[in-house]
mmCIF file of C-alpha atoms in Angstrom:
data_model
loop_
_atom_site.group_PDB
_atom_site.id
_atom_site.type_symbol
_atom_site.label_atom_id
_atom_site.label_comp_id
_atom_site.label_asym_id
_atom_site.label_seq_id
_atom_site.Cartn_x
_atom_site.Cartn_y
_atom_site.Cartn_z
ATOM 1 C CA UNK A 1 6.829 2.612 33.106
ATOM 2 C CA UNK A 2 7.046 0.778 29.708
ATOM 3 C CA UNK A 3 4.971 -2.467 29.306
ATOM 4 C CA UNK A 4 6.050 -5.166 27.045
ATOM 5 C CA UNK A 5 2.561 -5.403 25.674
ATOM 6 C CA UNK A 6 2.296 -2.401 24.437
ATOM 7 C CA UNK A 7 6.027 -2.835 22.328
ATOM 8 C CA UNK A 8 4.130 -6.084 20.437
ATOM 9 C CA UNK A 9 3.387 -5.793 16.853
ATOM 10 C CA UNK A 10 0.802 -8.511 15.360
ATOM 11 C CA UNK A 11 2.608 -9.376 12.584
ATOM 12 C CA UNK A 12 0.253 -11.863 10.836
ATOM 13 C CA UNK A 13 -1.897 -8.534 10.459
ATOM 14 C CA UNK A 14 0.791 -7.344 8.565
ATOM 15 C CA UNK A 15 1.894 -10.435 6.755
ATOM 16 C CA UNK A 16 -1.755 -11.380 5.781
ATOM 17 C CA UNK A 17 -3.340 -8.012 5.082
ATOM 18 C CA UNK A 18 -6.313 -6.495 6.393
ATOM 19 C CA UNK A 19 -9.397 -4.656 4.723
ATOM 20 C CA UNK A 20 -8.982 -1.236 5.545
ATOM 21 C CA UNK A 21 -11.463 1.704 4.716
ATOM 22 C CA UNK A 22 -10.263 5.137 3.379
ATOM 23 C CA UNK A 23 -12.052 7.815 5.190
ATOM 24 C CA UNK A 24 -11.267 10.458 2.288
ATOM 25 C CA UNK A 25 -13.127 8.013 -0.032
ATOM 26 C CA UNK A 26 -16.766 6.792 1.553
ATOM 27 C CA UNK A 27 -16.708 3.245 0.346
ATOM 28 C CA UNK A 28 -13.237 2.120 -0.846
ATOM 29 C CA UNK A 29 -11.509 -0.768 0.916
ATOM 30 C CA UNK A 30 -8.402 -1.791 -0.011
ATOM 31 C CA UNK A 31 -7.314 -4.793 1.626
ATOM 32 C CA UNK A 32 -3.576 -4.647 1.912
ATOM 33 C CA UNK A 33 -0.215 -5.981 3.931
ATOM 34 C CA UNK A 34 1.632 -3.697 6.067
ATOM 35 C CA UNK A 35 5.325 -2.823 5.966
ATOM 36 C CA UNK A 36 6.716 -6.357 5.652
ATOM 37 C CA UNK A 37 10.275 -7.085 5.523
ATOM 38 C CA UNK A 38 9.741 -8.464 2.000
ATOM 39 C CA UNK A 39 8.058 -5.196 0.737
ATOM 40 C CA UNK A 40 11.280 -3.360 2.326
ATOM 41 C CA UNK A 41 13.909 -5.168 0.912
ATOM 42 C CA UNK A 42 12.709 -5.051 -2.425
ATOM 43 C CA UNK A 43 11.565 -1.322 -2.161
ATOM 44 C CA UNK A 44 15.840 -0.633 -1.667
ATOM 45 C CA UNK A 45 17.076 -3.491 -3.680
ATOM 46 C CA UNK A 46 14.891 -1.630 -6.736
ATOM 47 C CA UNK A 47 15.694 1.838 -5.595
ATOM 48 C CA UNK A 48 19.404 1.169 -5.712
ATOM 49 C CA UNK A 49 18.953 -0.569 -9.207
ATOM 50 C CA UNK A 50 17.565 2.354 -10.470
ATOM 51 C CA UNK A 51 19.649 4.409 -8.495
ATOM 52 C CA UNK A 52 22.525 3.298 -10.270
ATOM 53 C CA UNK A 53 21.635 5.623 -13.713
ATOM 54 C CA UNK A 54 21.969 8.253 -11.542
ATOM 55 C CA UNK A 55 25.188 7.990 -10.269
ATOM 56 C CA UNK A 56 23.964 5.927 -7.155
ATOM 57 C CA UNK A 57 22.278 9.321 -5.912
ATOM 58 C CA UNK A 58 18.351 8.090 -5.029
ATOM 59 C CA UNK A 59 17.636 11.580 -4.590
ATOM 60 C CA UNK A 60 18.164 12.248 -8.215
ATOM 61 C CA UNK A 61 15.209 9.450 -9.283
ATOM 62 C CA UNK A 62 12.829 11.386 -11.734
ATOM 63 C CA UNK A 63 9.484 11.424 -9.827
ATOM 64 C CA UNK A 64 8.240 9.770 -12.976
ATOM 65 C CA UNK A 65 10.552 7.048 -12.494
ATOM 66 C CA UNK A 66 9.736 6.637 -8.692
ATOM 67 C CA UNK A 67 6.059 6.643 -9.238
ATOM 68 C CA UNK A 68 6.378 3.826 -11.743
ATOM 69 C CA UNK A 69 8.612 1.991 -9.132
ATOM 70 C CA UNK A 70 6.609 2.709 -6.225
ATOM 71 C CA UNK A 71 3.438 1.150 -8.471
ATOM 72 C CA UNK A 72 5.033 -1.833 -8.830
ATOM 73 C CA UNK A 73 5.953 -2.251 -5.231
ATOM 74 C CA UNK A 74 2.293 -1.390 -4.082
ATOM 75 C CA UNK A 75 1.050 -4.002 -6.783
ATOM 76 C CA UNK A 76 4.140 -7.024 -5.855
ATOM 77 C CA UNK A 77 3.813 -6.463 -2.321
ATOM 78 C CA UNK A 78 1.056 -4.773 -0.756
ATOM 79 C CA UNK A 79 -2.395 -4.253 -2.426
ATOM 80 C CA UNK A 80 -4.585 -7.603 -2.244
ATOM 81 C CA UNK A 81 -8.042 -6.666 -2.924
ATOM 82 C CA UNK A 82 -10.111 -3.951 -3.384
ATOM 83 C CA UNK A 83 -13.722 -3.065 -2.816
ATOM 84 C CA UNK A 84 -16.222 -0.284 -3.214
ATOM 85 C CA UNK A 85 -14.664 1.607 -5.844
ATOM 86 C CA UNK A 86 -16.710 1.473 -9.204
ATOM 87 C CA UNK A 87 -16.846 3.130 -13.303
ATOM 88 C CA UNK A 88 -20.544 4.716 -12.543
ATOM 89 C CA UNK A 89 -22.664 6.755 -9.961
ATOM 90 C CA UNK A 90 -24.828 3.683 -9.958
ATOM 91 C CA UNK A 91 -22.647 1.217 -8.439
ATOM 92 C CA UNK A 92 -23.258 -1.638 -11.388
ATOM 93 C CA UNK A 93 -19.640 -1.643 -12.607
ATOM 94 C CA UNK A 94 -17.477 -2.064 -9.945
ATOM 95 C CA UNK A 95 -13.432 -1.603 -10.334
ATOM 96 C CA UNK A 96 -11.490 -5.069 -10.769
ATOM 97 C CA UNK A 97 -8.544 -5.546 -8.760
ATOM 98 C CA UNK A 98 -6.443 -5.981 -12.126
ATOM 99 C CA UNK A 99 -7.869 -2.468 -13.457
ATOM 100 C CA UNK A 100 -6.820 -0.613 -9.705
ATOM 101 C CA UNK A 101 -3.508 -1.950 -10.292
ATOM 102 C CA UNK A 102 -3.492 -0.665 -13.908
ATOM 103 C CA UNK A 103 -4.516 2.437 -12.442
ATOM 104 C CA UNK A 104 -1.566 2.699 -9.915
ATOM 105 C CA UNK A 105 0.897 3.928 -12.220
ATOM 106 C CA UNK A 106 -1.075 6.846 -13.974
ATOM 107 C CA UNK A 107 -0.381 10.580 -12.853
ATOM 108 C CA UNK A 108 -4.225 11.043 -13.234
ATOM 109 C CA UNK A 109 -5.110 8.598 -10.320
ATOM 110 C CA UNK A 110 -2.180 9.882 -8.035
ATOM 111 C CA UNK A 111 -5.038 9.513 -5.048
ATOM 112 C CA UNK A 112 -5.375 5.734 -5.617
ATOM 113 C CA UNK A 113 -1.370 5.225 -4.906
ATOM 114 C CA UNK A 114 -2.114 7.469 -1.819
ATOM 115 C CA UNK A 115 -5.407 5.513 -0.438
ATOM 116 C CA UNK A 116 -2.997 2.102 -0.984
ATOM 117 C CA UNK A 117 -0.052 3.644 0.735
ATOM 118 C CA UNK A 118 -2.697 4.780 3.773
ATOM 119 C CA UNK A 119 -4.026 1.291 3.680
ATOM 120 C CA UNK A 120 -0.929 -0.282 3.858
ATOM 121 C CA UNK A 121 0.263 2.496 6.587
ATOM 122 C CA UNK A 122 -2.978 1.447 9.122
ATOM 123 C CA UNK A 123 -2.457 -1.958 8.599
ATOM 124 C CA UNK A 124 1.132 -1.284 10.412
ATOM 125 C CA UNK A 125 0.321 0.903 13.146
ATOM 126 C CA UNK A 126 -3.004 -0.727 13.671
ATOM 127 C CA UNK A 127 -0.884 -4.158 14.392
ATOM 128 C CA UNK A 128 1.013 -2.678 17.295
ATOM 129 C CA UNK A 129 -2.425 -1.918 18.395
ATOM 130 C CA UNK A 130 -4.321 -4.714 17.757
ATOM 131 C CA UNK A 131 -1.684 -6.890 19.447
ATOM 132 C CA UNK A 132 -1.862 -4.714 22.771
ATOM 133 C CA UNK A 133 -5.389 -5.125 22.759
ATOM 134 C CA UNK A 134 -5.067 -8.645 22.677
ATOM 135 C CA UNK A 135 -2.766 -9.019 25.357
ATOM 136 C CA UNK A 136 -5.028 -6.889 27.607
ATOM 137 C CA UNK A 137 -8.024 -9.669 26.716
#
């Protein structure tokens, strides 16, 4: 038997952002939205923009070109903050939100998009669950 609690999303978790840590990363935080409608509809207005040099075919985007996209989207939409990341072993120079977003972009730091799309992933599924918990309180 299905319970309409457990269907509810809290969705100003996911239209506010929450801090979430990155197990693979002891530390980091990225505090970030979830899945909003907003972050959709851009994500497939851009996709068919750029779609549209290939023929319409968004399985023909260069990865190149879809990282870059997908690095603006994170940036636009989804990262807010970030926390615990830092240039040196001794934890004095800490990484500004404006440099992590530089970093999105760059093949080198391919992990960072991934620790902002897990972020951004927990916030989502986390909502369903937070709200359940709530209505059980």
């Amino acid at each position: 038997m299905a319970i309409l609690a457990e269907l509810k999303t809290d969705s100003a978790a996911i239209n506010d952002g929450e801090w979430k840590k990155i197990d693979k990363y002891p530390g980091l935080e990225i505090k970030s939205r979830g899945f909003t409608d907003q972050f959709i509809d851009a994500q497939n207005r851009r996709l068919r923009k750029v779609a549209e040099k290939y023929r319409g075919d968004v399985s023909a985007i260069p990865n190149a070109v879809r990282r870059q996209l997908n690095a603006e989207l994170l940036c636009d939409f989804l990262v807010l903050d970030v926390r615990g990341l830092f240039h040196d072993k001794e934890q004095k120079h800490a990484v500004s939100l404006e440099e992590f977003k530089n970093l999105l972009p760059n093949p080198d730091y391919r992990e960072l998009m991934g620790a902002c799309w897990e972020a951004a992933g927990l916030v989502t599924t986390e909502a369903g669950k937070q709200a359940e918990d709530a209505e059980g309180n």
